[in-house]
Short mmCIF file of C-alpha atoms in Angstrom, two decimals:
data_model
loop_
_atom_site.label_atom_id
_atom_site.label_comp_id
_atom_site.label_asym_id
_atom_site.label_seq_id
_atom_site.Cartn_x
_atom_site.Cartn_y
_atom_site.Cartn_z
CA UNK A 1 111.14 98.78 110.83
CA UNK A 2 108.47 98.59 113.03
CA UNK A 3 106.36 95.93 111.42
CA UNK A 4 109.77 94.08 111.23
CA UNK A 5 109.94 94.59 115.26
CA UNK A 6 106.35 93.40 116.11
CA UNK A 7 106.22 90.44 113.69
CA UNK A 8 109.76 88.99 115.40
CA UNK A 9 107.73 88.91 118.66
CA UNK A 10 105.53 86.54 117.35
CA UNK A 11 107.89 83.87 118.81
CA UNK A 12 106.31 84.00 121.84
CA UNK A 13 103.24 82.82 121.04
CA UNK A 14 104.23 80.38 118.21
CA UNK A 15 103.48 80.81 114.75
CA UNK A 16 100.66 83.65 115.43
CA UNK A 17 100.69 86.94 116.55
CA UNK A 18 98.42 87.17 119.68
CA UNK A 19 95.49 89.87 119.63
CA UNK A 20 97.46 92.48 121.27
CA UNK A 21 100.00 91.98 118.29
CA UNK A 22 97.30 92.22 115.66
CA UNK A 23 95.83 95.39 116.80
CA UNK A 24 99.70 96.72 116.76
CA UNK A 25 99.86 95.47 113.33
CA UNK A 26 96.70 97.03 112.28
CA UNK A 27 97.33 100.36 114.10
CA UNK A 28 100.82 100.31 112.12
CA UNK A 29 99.36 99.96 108.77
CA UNK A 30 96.68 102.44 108.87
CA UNK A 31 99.40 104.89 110.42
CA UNK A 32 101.47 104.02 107.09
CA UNK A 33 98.28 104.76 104.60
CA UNK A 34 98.07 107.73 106.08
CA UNK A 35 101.58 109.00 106.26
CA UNK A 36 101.54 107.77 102.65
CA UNK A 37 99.23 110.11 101.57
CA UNK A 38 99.13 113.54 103.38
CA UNK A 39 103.05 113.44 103.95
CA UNK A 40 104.91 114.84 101.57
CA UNK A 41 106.06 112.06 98.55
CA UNK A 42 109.79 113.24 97.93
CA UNK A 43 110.90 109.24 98.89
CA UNK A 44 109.22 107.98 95.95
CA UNK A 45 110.98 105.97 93.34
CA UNK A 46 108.36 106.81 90.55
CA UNK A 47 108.64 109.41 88.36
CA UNK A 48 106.31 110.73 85.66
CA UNK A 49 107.71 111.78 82.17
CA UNK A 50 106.04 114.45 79.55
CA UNK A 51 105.78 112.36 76.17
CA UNK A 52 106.43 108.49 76.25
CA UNK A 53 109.40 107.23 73.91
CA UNK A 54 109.41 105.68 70.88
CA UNK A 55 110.81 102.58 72.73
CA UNK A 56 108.26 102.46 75.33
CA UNK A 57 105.63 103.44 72.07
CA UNK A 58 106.48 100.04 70.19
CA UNK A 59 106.26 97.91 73.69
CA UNK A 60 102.34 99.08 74.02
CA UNK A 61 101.64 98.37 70.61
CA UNK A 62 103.40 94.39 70.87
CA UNK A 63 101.95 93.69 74.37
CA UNK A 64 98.45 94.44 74.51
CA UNK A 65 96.69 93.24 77.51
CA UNK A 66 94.71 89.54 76.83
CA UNK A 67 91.19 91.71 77.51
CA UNK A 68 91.75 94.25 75.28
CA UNK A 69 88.90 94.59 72.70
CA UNK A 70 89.37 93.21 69.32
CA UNK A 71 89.92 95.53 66.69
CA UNK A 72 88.95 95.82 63.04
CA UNK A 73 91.34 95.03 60.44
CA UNK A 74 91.95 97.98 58.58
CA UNK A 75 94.43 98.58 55.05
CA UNK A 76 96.17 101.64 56.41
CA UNK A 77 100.01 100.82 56.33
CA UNK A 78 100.28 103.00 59.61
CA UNK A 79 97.42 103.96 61.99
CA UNK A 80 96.45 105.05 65.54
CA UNK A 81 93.56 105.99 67.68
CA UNK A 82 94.06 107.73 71.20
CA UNK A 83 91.48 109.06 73.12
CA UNK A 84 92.98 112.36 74.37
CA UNK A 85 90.81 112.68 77.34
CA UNK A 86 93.38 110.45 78.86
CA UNK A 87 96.40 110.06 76.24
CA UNK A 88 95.45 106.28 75.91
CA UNK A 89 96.17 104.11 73.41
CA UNK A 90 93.10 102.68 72.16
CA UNK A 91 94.67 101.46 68.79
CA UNK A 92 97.60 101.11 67.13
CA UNK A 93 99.54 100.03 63.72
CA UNK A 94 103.25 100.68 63.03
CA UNK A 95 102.56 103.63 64.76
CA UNK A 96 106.03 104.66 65.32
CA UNK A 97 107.52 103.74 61.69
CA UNK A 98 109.00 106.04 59.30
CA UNK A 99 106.39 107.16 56.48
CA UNK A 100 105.86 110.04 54.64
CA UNK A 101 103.12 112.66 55.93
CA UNK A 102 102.48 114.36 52.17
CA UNK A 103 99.79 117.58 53.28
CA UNK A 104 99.31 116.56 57.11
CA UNK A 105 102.20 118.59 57.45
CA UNK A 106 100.56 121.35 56.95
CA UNK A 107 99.34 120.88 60.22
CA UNK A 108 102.96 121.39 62.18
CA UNK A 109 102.46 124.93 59.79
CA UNK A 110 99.30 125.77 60.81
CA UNK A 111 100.36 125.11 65.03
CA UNK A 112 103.09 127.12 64.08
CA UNK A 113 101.58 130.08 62.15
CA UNK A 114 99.06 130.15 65.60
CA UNK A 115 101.92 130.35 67.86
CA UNK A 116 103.17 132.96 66.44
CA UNK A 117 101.38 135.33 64.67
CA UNK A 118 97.77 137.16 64.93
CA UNK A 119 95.30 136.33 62.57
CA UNK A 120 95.22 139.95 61.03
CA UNK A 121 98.58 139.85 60.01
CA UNK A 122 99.39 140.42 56.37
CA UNK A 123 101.25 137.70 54.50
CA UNK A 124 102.88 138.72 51.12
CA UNK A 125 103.56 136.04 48.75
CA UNK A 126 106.85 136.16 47.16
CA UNK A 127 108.75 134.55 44.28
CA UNK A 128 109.96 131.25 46.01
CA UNK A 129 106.63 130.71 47.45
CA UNK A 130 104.70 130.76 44.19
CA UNK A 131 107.61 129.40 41.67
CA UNK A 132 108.57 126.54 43.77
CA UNK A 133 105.61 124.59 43.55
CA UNK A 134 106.08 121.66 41.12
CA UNK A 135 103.19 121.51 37.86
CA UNK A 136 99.80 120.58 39.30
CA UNK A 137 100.34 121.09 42.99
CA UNK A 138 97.41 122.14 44.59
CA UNK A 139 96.97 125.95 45.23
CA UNK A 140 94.76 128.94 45.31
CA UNK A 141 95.88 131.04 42.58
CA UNK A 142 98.20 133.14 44.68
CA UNK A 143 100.01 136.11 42.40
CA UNK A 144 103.72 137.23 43.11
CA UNK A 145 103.71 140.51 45.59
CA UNK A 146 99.78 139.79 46.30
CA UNK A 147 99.01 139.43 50.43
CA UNK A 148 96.22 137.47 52.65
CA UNK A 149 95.73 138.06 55.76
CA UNK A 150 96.90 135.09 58.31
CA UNK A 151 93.18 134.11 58.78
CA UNK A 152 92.29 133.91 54.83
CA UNK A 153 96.09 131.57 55.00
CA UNK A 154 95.03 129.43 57.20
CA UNK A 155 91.60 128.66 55.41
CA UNK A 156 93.52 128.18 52.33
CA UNK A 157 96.42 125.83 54.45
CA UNK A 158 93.56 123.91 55.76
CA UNK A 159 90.41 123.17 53.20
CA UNK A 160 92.33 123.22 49.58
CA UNK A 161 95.49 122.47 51.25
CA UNK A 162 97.38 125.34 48.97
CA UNK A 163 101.22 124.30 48.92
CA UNK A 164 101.80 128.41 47.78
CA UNK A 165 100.28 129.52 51.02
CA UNK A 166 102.14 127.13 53.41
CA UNK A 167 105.43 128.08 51.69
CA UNK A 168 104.10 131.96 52.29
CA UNK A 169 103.58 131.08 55.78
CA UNK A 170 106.53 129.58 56.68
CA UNK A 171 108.47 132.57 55.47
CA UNK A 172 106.56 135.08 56.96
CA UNK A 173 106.89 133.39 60.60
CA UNK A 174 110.78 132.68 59.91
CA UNK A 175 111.63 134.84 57.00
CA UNK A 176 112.92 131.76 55.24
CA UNK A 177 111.66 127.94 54.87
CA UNK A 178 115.23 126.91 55.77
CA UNK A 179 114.64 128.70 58.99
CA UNK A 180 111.05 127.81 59.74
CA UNK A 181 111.96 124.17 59.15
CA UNK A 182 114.35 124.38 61.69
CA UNK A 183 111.71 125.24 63.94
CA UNK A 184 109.73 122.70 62.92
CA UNK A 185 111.83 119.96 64.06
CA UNK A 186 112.60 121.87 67.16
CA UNK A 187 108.64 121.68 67.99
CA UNK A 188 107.95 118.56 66.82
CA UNK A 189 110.39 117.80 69.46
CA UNK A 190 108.62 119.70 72.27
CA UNK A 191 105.71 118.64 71.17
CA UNK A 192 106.43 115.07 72.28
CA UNK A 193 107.33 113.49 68.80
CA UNK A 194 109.62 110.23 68.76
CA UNK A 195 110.55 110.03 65.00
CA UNK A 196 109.98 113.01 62.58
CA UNK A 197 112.30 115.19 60.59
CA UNK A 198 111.06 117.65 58.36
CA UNK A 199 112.60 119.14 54.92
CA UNK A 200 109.28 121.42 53.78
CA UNK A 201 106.11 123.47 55.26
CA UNK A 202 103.84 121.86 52.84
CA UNK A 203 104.91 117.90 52.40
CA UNK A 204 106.01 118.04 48.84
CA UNK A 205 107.83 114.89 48.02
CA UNK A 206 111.56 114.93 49.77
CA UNK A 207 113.05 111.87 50.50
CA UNK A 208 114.25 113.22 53.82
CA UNK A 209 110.88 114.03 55.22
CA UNK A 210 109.37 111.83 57.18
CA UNK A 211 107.04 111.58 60.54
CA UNK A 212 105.14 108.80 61.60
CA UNK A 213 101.33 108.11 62.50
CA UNK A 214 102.32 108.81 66.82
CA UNK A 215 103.61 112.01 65.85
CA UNK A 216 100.94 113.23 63.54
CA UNK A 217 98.92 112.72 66.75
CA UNK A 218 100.67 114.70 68.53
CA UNK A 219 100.72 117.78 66.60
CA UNK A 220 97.14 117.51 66.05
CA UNK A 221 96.81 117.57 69.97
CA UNK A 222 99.03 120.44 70.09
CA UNK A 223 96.51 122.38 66.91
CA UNK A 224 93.75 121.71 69.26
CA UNK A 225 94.80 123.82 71.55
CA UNK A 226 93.83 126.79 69.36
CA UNK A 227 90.05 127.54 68.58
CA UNK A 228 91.08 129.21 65.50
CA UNK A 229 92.48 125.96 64.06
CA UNK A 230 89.16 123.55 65.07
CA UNK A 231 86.79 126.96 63.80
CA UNK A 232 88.66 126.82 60.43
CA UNK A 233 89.19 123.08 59.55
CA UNK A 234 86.03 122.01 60.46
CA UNK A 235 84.51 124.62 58.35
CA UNK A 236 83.33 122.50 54.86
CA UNK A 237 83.61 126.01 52.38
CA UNK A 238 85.01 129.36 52.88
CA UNK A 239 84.48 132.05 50.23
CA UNK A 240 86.94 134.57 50.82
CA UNK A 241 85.34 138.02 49.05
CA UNK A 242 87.51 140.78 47.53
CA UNK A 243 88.44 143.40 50.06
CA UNK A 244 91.37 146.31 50.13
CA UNK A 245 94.01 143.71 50.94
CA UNK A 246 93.22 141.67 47.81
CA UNK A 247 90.96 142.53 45.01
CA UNK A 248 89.06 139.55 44.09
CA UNK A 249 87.20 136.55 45.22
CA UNK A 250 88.97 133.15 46.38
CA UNK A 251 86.44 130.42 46.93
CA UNK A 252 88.31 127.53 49.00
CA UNK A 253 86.63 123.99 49.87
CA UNK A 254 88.31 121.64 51.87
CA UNK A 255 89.01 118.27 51.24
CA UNK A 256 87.89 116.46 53.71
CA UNK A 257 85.13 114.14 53.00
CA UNK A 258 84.22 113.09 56.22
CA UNK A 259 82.98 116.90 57.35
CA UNK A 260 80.63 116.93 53.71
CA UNK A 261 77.28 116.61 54.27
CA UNK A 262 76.99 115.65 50.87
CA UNK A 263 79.95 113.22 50.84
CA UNK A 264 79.06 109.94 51.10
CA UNK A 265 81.81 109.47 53.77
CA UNK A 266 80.05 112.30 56.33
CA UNK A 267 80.34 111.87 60.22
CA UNK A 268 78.69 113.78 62.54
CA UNK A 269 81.03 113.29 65.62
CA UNK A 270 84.11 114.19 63.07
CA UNK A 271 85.05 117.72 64.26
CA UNK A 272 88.08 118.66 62.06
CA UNK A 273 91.02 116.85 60.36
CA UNK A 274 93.68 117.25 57.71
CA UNK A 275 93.99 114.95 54.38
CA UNK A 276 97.25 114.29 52.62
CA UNK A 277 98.42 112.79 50.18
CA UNK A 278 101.34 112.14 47.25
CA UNK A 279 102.10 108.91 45.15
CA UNK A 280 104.23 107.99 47.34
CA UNK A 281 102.82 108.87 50.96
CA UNK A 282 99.81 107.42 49.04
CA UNK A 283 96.33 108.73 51.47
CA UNK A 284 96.73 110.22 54.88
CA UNK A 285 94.54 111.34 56.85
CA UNK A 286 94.54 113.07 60.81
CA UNK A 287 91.03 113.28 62.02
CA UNK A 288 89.61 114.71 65.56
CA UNK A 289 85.74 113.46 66.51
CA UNK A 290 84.28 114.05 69.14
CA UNK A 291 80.95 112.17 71.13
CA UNK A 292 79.32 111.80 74.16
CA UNK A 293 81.28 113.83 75.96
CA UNK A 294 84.46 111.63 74.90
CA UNK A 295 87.78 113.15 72.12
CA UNK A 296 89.57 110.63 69.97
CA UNK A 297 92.31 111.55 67.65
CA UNK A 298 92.76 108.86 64.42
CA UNK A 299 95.78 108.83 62.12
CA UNK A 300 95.76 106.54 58.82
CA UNK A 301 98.72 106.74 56.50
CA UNK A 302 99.19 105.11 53.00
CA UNK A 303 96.19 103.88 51.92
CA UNK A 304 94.20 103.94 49.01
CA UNK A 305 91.33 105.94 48.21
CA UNK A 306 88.63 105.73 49.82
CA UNK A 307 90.33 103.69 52.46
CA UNK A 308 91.88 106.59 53.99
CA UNK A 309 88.22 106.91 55.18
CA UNK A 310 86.67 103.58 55.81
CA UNK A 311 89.64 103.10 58.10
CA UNK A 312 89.28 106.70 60.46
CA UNK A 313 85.35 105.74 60.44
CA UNK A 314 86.11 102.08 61.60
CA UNK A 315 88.47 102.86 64.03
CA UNK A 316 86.53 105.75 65.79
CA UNK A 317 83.36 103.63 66.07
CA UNK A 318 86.02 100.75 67.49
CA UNK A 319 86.97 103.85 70.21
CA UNK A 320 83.72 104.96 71.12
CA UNK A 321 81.94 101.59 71.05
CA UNK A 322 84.24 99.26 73.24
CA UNK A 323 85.40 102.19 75.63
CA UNK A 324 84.19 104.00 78.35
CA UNK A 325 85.86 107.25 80.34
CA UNK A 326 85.37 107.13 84.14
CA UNK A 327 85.32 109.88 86.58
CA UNK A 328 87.83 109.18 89.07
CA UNK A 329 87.04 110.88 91.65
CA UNK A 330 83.43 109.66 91.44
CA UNK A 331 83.79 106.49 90.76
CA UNK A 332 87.18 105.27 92.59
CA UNK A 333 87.07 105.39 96.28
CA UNK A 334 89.67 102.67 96.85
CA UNK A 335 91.92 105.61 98.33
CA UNK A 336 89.25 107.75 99.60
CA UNK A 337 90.29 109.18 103.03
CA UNK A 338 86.56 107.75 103.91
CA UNK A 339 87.50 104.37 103.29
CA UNK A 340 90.42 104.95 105.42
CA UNK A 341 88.68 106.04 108.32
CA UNK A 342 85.98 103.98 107.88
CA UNK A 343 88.26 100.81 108.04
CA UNK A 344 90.28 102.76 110.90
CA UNK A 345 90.36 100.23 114.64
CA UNK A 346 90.42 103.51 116.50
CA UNK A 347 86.99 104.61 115.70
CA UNK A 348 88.03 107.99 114.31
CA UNK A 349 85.01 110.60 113.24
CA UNK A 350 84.43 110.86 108.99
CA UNK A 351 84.05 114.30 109.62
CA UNK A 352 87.33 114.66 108.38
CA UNK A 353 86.76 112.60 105.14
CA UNK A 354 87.91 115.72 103.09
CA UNK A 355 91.20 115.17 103.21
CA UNK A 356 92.09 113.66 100.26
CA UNK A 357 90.60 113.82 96.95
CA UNK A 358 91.51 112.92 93.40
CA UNK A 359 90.81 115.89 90.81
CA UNK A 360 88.02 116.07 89.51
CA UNK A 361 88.87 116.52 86.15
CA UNK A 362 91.17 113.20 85.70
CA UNK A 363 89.69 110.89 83.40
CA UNK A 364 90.41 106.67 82.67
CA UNK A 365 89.71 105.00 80.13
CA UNK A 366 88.08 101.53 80.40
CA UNK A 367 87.73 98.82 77.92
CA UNK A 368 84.12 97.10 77.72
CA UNK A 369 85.86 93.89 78.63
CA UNK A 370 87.14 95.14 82.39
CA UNK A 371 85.61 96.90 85.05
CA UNK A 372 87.58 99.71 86.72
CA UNK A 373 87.91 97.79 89.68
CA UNK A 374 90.17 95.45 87.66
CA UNK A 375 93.00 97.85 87.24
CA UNK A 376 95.85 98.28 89.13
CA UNK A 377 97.01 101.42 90.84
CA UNK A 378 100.46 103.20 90.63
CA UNK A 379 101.26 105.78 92.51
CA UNK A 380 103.63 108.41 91.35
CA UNK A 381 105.49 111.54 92.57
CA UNK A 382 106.60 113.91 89.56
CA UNK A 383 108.98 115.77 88.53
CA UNK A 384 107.33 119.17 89.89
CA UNK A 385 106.60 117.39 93.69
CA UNK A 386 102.61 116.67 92.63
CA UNK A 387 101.55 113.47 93.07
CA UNK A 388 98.92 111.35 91.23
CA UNK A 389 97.59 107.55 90.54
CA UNK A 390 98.36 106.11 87.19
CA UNK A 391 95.74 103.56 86.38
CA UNK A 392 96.66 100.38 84.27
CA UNK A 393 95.68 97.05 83.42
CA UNK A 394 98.52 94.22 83.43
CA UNK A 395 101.37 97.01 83.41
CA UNK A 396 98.94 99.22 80.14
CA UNK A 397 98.46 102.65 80.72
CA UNK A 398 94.57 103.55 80.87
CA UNK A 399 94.57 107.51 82.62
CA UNK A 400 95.94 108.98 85.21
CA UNK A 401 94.08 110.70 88.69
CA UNK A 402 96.17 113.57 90.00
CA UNK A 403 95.86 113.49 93.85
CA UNK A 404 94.49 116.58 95.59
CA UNK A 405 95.56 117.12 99.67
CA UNK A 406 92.71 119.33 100.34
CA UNK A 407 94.21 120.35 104.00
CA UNK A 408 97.16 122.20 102.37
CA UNK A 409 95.17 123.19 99.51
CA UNK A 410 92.61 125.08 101.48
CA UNK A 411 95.51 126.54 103.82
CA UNK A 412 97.54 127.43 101.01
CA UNK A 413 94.91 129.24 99.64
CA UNK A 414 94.21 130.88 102.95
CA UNK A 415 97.54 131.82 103.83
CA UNK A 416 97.90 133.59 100.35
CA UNK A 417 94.61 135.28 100.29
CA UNK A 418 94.75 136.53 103.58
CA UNK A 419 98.16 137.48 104.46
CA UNK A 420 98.31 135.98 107.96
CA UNK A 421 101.88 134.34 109.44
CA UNK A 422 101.95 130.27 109.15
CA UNK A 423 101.45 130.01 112.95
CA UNK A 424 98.00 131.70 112.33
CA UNK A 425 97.53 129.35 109.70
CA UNK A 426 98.09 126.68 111.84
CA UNK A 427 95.59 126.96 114.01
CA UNK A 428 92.91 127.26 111.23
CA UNK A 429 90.25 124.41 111.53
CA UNK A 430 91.27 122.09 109.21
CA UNK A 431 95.10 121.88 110.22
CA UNK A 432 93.45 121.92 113.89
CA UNK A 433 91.78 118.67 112.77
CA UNK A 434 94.57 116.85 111.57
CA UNK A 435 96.83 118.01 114.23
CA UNK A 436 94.12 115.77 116.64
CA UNK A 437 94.24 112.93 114.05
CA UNK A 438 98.04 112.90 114.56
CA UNK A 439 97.95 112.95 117.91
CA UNK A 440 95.05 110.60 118.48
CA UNK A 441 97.18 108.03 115.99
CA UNK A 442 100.44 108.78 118.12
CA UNK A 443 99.02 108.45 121.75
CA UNK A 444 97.34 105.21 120.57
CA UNK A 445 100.39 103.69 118.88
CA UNK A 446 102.66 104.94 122.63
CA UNK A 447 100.09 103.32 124.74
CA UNK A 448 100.19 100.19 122.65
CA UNK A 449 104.37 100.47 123.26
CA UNK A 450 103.65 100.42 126.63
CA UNK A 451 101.24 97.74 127.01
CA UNK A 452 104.03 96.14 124.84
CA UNK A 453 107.28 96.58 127.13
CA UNK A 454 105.35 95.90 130.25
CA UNK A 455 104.29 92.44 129.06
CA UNK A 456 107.32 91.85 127.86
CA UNK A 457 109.19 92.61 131.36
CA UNK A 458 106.70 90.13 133.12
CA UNK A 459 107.22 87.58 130.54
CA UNK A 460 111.00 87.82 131.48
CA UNK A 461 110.31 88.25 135.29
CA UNK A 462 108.08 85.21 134.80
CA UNK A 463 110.70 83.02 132.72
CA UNK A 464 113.72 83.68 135.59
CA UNK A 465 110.83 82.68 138.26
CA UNK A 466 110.09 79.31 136.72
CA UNK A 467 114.11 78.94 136.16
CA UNK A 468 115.02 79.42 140.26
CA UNK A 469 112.19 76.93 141.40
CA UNK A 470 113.21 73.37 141.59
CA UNK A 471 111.10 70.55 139.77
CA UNK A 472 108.79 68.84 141.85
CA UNK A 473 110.02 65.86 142.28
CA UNK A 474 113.57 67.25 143.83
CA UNK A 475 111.11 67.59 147.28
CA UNK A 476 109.67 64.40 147.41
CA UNK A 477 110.30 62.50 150.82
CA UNK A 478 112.60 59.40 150.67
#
């Protein structure tokens, strides 16, 4: 409203706004960046959601920016690469389609076997678990009424990929499969996924279970939260010895090629990952690597063997080669209360530069094609009343920058360490700072007012003058 006011005025001096209307102008807008930022956000018409939608999903993967890196052409039916550092998109390939997951779902088993059990838990293997299992499924050799501890299951989930032991598992968290895979689907829903439903623990053939590549990533983001899951699928052979629990030696090696040193498909920056596959899944394959400081998570499904591998490898050198993570808070100082005050016409002190800050831990990703000076910022207020800075080139997500008002974060943290009333945090020094930044800005933007109205009255009083007096030539003598 009041740039609305001040730019009307320009009437009376034509087209332009005189200096005195500039500086109002000027004074107005860096009053507005600053309101913007340390007042509270509540007005904003952006919101921030947990987990994007399979709609939104699809969009990204048809409308990829005109710099985005070209990518290799790979023979995976479905595929995606994300680095998680800043749940970007780097790559993807029917990501969101309907395919089946074969023994990556043992992965949804494994997240769920860590969220709810301890690893010294005893797991007895019953009838169903070992009787179910059609003729050459892959296994461990698991007897009726024998037991594993949860740790020794999870080695044999992950590295053979035993179909008896995810079946064990799944009863032992639910007490049925029915029942666990009912919480499957209710996870996989938490967890973010767009298009899954789930009929078994271990991905036995079943026309009715299905995921898709976006999903698979997903799961394998939530696995990573547990250091028991990267410690045991990134581990190339276990040899589980005979003990009280179970009398004899189970040696288990996993079947991942791309964490054998002897394979001839080894990578050093793989970490972990889960294979899969059935005749008509064909290969899968969920892989986590990790270099330079940078996490990508790859998904190939239906492939052929060796593909399954060629593909990951391609992909992840695609991720780390043509994209960079920046430090936002280092490396972005376009909102920077410095810049602000620097830029400021009242000549305000940077001693107060602290005000704002973007966290240090927020991370964007940038392709080798843009600088992150190209992209575009978006601010947006969330659901929980924080605000951040979603970063994005031509409308694609590349990170977000969560943004930090230091003033209330250090008198938060002062008013609950030490106990004192708000009044007394009030007068602490940095609220005493901005309280003279406020006022400074408001006495400046009054005077202006004034200077304003009081031209304004003698422009009038000087218009009715010039109205009373008689033209010249009225007093000329006949």
């Amino acid at each position: 409203m009041i740039k609305a006011s001040l730019t009307d005025l320009s009437m009376f001096h034509g087209a332009k706004l005189c200096p005195l209307w500039k500086g109002v102008n000027i004074v107005y807008e860096n009053c507005f960046t600053f309101f913007f930022f340390f007042m509270p956000m509540h007005m904003s018409s952006f919101t921030a959601t947990s987990a994007a939608t399979k709609a939104e999903i699809d969009t990204m993967q048809a409308h990829l920016p005109d710099e985005w890196p070209d990518a290799p052409e790979i023979t995976s039916e479905a595929a995606i690469l994300v680095d998680i550092d800043t749940d970007t998109i780097l790559y993807a390939k029917n990501a969101t389609s309907s395919m089946y997951p074969a023994s990556t779902t043992k992965l949804m088993t494994a997240y769920l076997t860590l969220s709810n059990t301890s690893l010294d838990d005893i797991v007895t293997f019953s009838k169903n678990s070992i009787y179910s299992l059609p003729s050459g499924s892959s296994h461990i050799g698991m007897h009726i009424g024998e037991s594993l501890s949860v740790r020794d299951c999870l080695y044999g989930l992950l590295l053979p990929s035993a179909n008896e032991v995810a079946t064990a598992l799944a009863e032992h968290v639910s007490g049925s499969v029915s029942s666990f895979v009912e919480l499957m689907n209710s996870t996989a829903v938490s967890l973010g996924c767009v298009n899954t439903n789930f009929a078994n623990a271990n991905g036995l053939q079943d026309p009715n279970h299905m995921t898709c590549a976006y999903d698979l990533y997903r799961i394998m983001l939530g696995c990573l939260q547990y250091s028991d899951f990267i410690s045991i699928s990134s581990t190339p052979a276990y040899y589980r010895k005979a003990d009280s629990i179970l009398d004899r030696d189970i040696p288990m090696g996993t079947t991942n090629k791309l964490i054998k040193k002897d394979s001839d498909y080894y990578t050093p920056f793989v970490v972990c990952g889960k294979t899969g596959w059935t005749e008509e899944a064909g290969r899968c394959l969920v892989t986590y690597a990790s270099k330079d400081g940078r996490n990508l998570i790859c998904v190939t499904m239906n492939t052929e063997d060796p593909n399954q591998y060629k593909d990951t490898i391609q992909l992840f050198n695609y991720g780390f080669d043509h994209f960079s993570v920046a430090k936002a808070s280092e490396q972005d100082l376009t909102y920077s209360t410095q810049a602000l005050i620097s830029n400021s016409p009242l000549g305000l002190s940077e001693q107060n530069s602290s005000f704002l800050t973007l966290d240090s831990a927020s991370r964007i990703t940038v392709p080798d094609t843009v600088s992150l000076d190209d992209l575009t910022r978006r601010p947006i207020t969330n659901e929980d009343g924080t605000h951040m800075l979603s970063y994005e080139l031509h409308g694609y997500p590349l990170g977000t920058a969560m943004i930090i008002n230091q003033v209330a974060q250090d008198t938060s943290d002062l008013y609950v360490a030490s106990g004192n009333s708000l009044s007394d945090v009030l007068q602490t020094k940095p609220f005493h700072e901005i309280k003279i930044w406020l006022v400074a800005c408001m006495l400046a933007v009054i005077i202006l007012i004034i200077l304003l109205v009081v031209f304004l009255i003698r422009y009038k009083k000087m218009n009715k003058n010039n109205r009373q007096t008689p033209p010249n030539h009225q007093y000329r003598m006949q």
